[in-house]
GROMACS .gro file of C-alpha atoms in nm:
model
  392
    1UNK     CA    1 -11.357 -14.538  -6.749
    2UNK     CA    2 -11.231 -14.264  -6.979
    3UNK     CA    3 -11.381 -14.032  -6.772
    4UNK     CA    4 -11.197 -14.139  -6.420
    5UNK     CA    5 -10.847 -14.113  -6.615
    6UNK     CA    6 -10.917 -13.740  -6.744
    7UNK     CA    7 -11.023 -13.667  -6.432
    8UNK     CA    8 -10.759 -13.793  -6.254
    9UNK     CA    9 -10.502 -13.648  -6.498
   10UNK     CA   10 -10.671 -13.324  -6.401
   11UNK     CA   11 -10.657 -13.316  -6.038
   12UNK     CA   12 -10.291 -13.482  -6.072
   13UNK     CA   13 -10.218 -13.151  -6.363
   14UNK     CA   14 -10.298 -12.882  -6.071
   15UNK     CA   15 -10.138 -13.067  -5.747
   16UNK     CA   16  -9.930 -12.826  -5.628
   17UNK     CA   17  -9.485 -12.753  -5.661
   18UNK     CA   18  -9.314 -12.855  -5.373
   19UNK     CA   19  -8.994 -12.641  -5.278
   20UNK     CA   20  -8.810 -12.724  -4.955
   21UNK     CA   21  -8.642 -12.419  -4.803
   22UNK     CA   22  -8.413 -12.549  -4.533
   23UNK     CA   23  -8.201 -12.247  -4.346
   24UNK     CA   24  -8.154 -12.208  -3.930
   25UNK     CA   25  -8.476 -11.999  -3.783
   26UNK     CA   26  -8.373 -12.019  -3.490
   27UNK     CA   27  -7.990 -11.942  -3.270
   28UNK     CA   28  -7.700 -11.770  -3.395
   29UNK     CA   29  -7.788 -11.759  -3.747
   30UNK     CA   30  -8.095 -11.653  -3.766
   31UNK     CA   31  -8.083 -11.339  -3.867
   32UNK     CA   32  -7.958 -11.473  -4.180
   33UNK     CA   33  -8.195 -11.795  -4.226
   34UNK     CA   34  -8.526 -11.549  -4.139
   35UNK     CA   35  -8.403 -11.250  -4.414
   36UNK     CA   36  -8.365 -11.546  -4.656
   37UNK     CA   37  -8.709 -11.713  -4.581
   38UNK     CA   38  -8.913 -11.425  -4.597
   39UNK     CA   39  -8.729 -11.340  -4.932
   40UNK     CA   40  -8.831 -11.691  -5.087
   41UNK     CA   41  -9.179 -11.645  -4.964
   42UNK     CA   42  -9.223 -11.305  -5.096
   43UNK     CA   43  -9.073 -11.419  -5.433
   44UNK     CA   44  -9.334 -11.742  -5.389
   45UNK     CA   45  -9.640 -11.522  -5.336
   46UNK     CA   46  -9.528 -11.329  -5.580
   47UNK     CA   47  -9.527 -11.591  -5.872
   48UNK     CA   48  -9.866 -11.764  -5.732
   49UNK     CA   49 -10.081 -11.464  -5.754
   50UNK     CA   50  -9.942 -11.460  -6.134
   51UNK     CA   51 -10.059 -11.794  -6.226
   52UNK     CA   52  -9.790 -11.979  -6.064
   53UNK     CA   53  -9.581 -12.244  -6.283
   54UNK     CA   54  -9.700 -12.470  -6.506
   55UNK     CA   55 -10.018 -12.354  -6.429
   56UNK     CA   56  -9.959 -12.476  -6.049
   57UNK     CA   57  -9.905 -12.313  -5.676
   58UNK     CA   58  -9.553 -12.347  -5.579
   59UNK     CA   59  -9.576 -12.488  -5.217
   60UNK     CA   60  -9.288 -12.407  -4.959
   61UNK     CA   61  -9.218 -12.700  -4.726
   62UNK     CA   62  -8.993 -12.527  -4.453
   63UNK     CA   63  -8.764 -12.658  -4.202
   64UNK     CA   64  -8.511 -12.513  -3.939
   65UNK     CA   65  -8.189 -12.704  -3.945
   66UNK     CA   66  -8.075 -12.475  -3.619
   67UNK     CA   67  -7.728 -12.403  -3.784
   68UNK     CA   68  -7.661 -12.805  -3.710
   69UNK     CA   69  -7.501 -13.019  -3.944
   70UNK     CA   70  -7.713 -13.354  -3.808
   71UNK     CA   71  -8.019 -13.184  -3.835
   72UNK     CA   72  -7.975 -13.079  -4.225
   73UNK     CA   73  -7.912 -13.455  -4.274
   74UNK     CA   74  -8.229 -13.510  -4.124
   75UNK     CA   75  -8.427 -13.277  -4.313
   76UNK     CA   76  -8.275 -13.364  -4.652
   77UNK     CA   77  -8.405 -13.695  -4.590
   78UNK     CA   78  -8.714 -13.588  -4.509
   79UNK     CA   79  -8.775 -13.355  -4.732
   80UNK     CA   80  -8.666 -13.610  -5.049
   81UNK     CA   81  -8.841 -13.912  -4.909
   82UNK     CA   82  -9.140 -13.796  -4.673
   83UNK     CA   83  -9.212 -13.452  -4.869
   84UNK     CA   84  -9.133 -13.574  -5.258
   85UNK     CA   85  -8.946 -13.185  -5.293
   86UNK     CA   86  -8.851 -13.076  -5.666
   87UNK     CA   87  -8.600 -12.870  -5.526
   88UNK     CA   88  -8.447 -12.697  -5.223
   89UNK     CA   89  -8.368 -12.386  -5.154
   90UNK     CA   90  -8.154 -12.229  -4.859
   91UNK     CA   91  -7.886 -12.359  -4.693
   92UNK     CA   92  -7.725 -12.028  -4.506
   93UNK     CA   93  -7.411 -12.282  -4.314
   94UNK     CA   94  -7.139 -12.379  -4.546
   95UNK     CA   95  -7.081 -12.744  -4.270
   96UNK     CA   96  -7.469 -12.803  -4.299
   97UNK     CA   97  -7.506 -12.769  -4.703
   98UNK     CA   98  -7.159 -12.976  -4.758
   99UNK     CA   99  -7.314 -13.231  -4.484
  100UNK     CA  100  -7.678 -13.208  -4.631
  101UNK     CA  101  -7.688 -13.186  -4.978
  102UNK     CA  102  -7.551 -13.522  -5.069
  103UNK     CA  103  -7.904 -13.705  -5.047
  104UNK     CA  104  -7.993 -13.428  -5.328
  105UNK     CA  105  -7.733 -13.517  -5.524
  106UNK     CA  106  -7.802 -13.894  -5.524
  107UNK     CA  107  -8.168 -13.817  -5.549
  108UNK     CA  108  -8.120 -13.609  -5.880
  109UNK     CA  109  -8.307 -13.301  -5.758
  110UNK     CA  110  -8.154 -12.965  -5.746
  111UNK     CA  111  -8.039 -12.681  -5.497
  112UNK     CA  112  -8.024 -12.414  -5.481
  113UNK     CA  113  -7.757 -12.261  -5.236
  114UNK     CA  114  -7.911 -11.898  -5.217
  115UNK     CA  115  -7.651 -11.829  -4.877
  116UNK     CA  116  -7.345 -12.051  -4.791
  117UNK     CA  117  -7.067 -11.949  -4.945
  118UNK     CA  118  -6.781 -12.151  -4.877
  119UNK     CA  119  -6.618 -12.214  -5.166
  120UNK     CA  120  -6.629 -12.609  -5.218
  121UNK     CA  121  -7.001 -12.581  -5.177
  122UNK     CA  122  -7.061 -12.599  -5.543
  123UNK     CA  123  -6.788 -12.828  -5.661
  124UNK     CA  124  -6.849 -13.085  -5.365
  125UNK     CA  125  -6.967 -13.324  -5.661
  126UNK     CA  126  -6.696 -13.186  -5.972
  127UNK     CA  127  -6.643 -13.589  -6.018
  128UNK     CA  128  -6.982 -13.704  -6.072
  129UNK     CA  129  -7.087 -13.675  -6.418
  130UNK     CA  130  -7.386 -13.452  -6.318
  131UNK     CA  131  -7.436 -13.165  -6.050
  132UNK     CA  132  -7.733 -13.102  -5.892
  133UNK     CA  133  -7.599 -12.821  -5.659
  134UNK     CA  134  -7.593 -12.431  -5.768
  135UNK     CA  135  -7.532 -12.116  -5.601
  136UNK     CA  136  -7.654 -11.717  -5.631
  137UNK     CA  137  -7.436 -11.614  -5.362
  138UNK     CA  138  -7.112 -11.483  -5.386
  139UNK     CA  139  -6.840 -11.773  -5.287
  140UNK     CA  140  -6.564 -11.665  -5.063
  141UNK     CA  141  -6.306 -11.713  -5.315
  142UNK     CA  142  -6.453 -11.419  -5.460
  143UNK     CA  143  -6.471 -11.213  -5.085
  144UNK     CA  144  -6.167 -11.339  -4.976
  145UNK     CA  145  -5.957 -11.114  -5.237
  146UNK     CA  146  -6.189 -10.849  -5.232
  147UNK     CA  147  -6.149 -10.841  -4.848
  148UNK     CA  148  -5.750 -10.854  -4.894
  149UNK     CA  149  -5.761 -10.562  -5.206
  150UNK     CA  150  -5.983 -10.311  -4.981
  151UNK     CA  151  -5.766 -10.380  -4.704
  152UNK     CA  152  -5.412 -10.385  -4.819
  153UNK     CA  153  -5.416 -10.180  -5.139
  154UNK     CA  154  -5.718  -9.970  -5.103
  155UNK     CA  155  -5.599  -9.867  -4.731
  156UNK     CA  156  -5.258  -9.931  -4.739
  157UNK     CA  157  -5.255 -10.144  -4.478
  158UNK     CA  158  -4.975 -10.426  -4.460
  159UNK     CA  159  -4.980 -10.568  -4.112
  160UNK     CA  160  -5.323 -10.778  -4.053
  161UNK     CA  161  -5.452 -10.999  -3.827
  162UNK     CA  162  -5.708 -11.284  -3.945
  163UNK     CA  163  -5.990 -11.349  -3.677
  164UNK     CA  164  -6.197 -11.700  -3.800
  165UNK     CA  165  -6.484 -11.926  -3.610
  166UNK     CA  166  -6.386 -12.261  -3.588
  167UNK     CA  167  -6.641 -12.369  -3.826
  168UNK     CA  168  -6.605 -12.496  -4.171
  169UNK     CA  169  -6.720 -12.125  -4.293
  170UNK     CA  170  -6.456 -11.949  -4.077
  171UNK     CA  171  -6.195 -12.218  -4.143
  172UNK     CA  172  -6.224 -12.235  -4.513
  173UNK     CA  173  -6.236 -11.794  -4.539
  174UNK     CA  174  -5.940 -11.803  -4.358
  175UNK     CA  175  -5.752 -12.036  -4.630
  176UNK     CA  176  -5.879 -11.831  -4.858
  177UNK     CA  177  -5.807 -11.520  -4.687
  178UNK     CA  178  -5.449 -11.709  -4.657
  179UNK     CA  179  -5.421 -11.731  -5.010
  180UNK     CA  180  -5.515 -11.374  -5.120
  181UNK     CA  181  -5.278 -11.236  -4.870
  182UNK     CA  182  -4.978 -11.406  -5.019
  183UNK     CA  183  -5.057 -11.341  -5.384
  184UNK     CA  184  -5.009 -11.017  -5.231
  185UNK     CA  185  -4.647 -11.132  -5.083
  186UNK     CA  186  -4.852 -11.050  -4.708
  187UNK     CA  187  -4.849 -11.281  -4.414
  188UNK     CA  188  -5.114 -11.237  -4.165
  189UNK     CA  189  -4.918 -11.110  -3.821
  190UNK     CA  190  -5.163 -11.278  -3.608
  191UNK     CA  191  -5.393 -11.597  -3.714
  192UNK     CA  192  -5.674 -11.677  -3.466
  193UNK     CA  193  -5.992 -11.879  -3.385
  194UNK     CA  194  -6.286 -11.857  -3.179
  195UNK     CA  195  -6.600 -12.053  -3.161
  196UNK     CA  196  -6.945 -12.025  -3.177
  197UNK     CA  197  -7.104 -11.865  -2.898
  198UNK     CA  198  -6.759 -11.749  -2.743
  199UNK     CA  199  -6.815 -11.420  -2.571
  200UNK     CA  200  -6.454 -11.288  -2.460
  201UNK     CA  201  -6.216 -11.221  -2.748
  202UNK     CA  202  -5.947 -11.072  -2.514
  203UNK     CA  203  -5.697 -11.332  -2.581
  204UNK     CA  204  -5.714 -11.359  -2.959
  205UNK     CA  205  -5.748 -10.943  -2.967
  206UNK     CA  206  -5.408 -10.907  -2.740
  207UNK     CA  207  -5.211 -11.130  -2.968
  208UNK     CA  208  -5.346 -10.929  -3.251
  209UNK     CA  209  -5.272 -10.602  -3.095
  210UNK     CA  210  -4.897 -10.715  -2.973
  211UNK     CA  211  -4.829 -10.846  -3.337
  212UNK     CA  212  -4.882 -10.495  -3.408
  213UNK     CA  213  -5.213 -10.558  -3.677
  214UNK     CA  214  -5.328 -10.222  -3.837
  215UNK     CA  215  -5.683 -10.409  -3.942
  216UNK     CA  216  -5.843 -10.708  -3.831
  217UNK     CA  217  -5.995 -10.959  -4.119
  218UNK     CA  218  -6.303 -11.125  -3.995
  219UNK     CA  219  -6.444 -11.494  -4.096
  220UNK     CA  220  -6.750 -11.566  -3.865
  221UNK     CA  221  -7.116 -11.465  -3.762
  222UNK     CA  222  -7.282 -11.156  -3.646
  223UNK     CA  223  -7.337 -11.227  -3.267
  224UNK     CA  224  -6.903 -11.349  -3.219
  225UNK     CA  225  -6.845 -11.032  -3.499
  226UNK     CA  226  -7.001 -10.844  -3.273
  227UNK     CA  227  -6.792 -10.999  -2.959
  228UNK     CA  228  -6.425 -10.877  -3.145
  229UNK     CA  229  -6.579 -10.521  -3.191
  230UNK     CA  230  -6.646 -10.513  -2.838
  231UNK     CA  231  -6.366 -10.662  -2.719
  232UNK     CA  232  -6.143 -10.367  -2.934
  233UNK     CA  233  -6.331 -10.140  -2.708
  234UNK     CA  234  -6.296 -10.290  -2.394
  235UNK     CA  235  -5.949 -10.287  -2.486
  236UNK     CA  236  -5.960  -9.914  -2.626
  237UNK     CA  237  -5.779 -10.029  -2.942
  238UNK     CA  238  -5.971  -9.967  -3.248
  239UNK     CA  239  -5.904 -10.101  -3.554
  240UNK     CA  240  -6.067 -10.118  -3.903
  241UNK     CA  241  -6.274 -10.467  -3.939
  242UNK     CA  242  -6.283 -10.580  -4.251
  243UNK     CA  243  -6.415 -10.902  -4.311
  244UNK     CA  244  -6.679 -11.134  -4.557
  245UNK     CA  245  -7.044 -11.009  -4.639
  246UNK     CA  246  -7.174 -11.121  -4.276
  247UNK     CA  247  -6.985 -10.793  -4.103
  248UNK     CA  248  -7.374 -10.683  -4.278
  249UNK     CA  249  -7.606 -10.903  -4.020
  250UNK     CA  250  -7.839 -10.752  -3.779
  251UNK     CA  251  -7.712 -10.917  -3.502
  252UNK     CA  252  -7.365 -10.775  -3.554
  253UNK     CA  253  -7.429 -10.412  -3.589
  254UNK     CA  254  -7.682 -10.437  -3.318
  255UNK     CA  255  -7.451 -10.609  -3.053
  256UNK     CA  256  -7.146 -10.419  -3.186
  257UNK     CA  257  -7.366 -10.079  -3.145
  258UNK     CA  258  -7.061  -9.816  -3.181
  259UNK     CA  259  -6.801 -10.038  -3.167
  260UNK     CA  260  -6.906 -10.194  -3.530
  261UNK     CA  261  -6.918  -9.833  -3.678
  262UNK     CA  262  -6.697  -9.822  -4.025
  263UNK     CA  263  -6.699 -10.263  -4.006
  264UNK     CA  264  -6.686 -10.282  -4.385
  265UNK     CA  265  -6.814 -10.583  -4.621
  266UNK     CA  266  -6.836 -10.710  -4.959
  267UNK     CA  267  -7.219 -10.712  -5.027
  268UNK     CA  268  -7.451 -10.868  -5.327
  269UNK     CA  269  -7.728 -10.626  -5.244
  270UNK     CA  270  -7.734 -10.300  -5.004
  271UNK     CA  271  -8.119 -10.232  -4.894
  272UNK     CA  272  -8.156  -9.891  -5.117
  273UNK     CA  273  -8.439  -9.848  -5.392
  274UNK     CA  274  -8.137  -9.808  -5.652
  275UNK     CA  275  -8.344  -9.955  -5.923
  276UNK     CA  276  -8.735 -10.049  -5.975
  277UNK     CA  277  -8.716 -10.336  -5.914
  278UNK     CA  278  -8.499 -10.308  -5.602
  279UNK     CA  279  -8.752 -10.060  -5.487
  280UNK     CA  280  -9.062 -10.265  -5.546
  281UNK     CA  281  -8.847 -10.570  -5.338
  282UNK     CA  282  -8.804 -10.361  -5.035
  283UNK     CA  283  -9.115 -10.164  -5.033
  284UNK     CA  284  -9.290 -10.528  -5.016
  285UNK     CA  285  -9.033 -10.703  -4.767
  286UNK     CA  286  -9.091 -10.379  -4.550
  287UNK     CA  287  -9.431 -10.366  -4.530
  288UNK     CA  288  -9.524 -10.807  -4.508
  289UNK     CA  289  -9.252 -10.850  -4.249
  290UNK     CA  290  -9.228 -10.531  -4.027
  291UNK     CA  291  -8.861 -10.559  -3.972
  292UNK     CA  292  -8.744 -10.340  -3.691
  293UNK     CA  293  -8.641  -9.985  -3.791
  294UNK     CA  294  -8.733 -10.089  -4.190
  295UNK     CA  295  -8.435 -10.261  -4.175
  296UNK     CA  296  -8.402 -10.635  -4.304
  297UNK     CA  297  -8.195 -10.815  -4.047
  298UNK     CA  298  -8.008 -10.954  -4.358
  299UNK     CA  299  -8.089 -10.764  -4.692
  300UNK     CA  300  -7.766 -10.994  -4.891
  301UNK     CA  301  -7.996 -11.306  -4.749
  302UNK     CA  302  -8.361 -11.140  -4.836
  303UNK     CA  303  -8.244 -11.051  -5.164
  304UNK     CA  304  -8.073 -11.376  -5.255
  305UNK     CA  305  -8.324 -11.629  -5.132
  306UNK     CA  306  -8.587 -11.385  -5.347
  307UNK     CA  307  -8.414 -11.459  -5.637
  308UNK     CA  308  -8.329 -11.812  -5.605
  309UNK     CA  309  -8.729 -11.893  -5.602
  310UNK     CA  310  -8.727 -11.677  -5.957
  311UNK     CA  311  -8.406 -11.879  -6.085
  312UNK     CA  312  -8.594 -12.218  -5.997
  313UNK     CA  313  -8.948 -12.096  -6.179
  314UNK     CA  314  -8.763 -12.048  -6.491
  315UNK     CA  315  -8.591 -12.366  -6.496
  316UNK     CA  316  -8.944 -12.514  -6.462
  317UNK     CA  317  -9.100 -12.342  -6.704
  318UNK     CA  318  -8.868 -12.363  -6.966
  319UNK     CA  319  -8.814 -12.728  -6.854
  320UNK     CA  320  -9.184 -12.758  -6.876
  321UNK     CA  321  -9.107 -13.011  -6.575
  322UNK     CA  322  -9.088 -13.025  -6.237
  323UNK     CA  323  -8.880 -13.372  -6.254
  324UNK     CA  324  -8.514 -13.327  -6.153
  325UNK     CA  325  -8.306 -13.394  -6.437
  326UNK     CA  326  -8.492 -13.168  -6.638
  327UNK     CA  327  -8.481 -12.893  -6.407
  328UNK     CA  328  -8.095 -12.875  -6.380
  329UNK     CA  329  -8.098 -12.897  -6.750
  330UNK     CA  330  -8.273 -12.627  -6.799
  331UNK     CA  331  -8.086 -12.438  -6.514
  332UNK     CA  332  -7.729 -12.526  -6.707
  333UNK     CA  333  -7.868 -12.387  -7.029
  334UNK     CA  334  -8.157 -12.065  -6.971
  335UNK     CA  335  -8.245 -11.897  -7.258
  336UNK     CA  336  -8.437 -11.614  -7.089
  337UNK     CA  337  -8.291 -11.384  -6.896
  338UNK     CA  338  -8.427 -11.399  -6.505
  339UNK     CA  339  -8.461 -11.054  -6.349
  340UNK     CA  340  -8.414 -11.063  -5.991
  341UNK     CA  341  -8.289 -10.790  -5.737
  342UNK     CA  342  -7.954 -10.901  -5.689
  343UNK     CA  343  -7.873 -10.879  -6.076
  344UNK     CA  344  -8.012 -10.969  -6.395
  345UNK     CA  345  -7.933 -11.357  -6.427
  346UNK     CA  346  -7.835 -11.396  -6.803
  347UNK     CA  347  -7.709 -11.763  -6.859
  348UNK     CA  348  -7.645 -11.720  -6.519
  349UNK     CA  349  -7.475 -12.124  -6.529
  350UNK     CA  350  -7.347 -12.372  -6.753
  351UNK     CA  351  -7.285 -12.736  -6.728
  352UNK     CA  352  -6.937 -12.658  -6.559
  353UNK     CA  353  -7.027 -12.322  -6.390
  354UNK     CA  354  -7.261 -12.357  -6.126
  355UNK     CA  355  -7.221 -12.042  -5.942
  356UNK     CA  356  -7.447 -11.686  -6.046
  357UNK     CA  357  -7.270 -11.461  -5.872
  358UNK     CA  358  -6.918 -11.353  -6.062
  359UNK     CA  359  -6.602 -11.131  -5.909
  360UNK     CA  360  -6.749 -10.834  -6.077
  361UNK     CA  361  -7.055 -10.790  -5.879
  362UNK     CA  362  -6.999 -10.746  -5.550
  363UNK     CA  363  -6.955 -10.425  -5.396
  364UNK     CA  364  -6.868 -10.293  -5.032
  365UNK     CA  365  -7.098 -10.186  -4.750
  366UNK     CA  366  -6.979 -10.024  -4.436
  367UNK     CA  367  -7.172 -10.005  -4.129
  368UNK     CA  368  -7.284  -9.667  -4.047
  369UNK     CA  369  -7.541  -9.557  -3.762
  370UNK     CA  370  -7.724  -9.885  -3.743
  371UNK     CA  371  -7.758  -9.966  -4.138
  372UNK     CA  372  -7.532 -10.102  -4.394
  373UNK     CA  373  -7.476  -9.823  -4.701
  374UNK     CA  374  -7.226  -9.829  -4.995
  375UNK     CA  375  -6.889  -9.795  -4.878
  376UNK     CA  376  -6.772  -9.595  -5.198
  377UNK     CA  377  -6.938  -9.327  -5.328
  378UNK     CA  378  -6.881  -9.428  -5.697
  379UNK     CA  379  -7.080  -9.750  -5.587
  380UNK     CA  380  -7.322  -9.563  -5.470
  381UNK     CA  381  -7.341  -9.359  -5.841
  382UNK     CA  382  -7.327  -9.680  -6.044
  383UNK     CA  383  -7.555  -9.836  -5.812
  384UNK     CA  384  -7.867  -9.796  -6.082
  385UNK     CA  385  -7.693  -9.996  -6.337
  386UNK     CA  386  -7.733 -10.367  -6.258
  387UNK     CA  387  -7.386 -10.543  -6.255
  388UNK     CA  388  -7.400 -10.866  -6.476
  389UNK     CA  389  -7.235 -11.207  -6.468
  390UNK     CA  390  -6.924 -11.209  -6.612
  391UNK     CA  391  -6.891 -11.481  -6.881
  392UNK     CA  392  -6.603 -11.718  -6.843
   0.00000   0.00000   0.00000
């Protein structure tokens, strides 16, 4: 009888870590929930062929949610009840992560939010007396005044238009964009919305133009980005774009073509070999998934969801758990710093701080010739020295 229990204890000891990655594969924001993907399962492959955790394989149980708020219900359900996930990683949609990661919360397993950045996302749960939801993307209360700084004191410009989908990601960057405008004592001269998969921007553009805007501040996705920077040229009025991190997503530049030239972005991670690590990332993302022109549709994405797999190993290992709880725990409180490609995640969260990414890291990208590339030149000289979390 002994026998059966140690050897049942031993096949139980190696079963292997289940991760959910939920992001949309498939429509409008693709570009972003593909980049991500590949990034967790390079990160994934990564940490298996070293042993993996606990001296287990890390398993990725994937879903696409199609951008759809119904469908991440779905999935979370699934993936708690049908799939028995540790964790989650993903979520690339502010409405489907708000929507979605309830049935985490009340399940006591973490996620890990390695896209969305809507600012709530993270403090959806501020009342409960634990939080299973954390971030590594930069939250659009940090873009939304670094948007407003490189556009009105950077460039001097003081009349600005605001261009936001009708989502909850456009709708909540435009409050915010709101907000860091009239710290500034700036009201936007135009304030307009569009929806997903809209494909004329005339109207919104006109008012824009009439109201006299000297830049246009973007909240939305590559493929309706892409629809204002065509519209300007249809409408031979060209303005600077200047807008949150997604101005960087293949689908815009590709759609916008020359029309998205000079579209400039706050950005986590620029696809340049600007330190060993960075260089080993891309090298490997390059060559596994073939991306057209060497270029990851979404290198912010790639980078992000690579690191969020590394964030969620530590937490297990120093844990030495895989239950719940324990993870987060370990998460609020990690004694090792995690390097990743993004940044170098020292006590990267607390029990009250559950976002990684701090005002001080970002930098700008600007579209030029097909890629995104640092939009200053002293970001571009820095670049080599990893920009660390700022300590509250």
């Amino acid at each position: 009888m002994a026998g059966l229990i140690v050897c049942s204890a031993g096949a139980f000891a190696a079963d292997p870590i289940k991760i959910g990655v939920d992001g949309p594969f498939t429509g409008g924001s693709s570009s972003m929930g593909v980049s991500m993907r590949d990034g967790v399962r390079l990160a994934t492959e990564e940490i298996n062929k070293a042993g993996g955790v606990l001296g287990r394989q890390i398993v990725l149980v994937e879903r696409d949610d199609e951008a759809k708020n119904e469908r991440g219900v779905q999935i979370a359900q699934e993936l708690i009840n049908k799939e028995k996930v540790v964790a989650t990683v993903g979520y690339i949609n502010t409405g489907v992560a708000l929507a979605s990661q309830r049935f985490f919360q009340e399940a006591k397993i973490p996620v890990m939010n390695n896209v969305a950045t809507g600012s709530i996302v993270t403090h959806q749960f501020d009342k409960e007396p634990e939080n299973y939801i954390f971030r590594n993307a930069a939250h659009d209360s940090i873009q939304a005044p670094m948007i407003v700084e490189e556009a009105v004191t950077r460039r001097g410009y003081k009349k600005v238009a605001i261009l936001a989908d009708s989502t909850n990601y456009g709708q909540l960057g435009r409050e915010d964009l709101e907000k860091a405008l009239k710290a500034k004592g700036i009201t936007p001269v135009a304030v307009e919305k569009f929806n997903i998969k809209d494909v004329d921007m005339t109207a919104q553009l006109l008012k824009a133009k009439e109201a006299g805007a000297e830049a246009v501040l973007t909240y939305g996705i590559g493929p309706e980005l892409a629809q204002i920077a065509n519209g300007m040229t249809k409408l031979g009025w060209k303005v600077p774009m200047v807008g949150s991190w997604t101005l960087a997503m293949a689908n815009f530049i590709d759609n916008a073509g020359p029309g998205g030239e000079g579209a400039r972005m706050p950005q986590t991670f620029i696809q340049e070999p600007t330190t060993p690590k960075r260089k080993a990332f891309i090298e490997n993302f390059v060559k596994t998934f073939k991306p057209k022109n060497n270029r990851m549709d979404s290198p912010v994405s790639a980078a992000q969801g690579y690191d969020s797999i590394y964030l969620l190993a530590a937490a297990m290992k120093q844990a030495n758990s895989t239950e719940g709880p324990a993870i987060k725990a370990a998460l609020e409180d990690l004694k090792t710093p995690v390097e990743g490609v993004v940044t170098t995640y020292n006590k990267p969260f607390s029990k009250t701080d559950h976002d990684a990414i701090t005002a001080n890291m970002p930098v700008f990208g600007e579209v030029r010739q097909g890629r995104v590339i640092f939009a200053n030149a002293e970001d571009q000289k820095s670049a080599g020295q990893v920009r660390m979390k700022q300590q509250q």
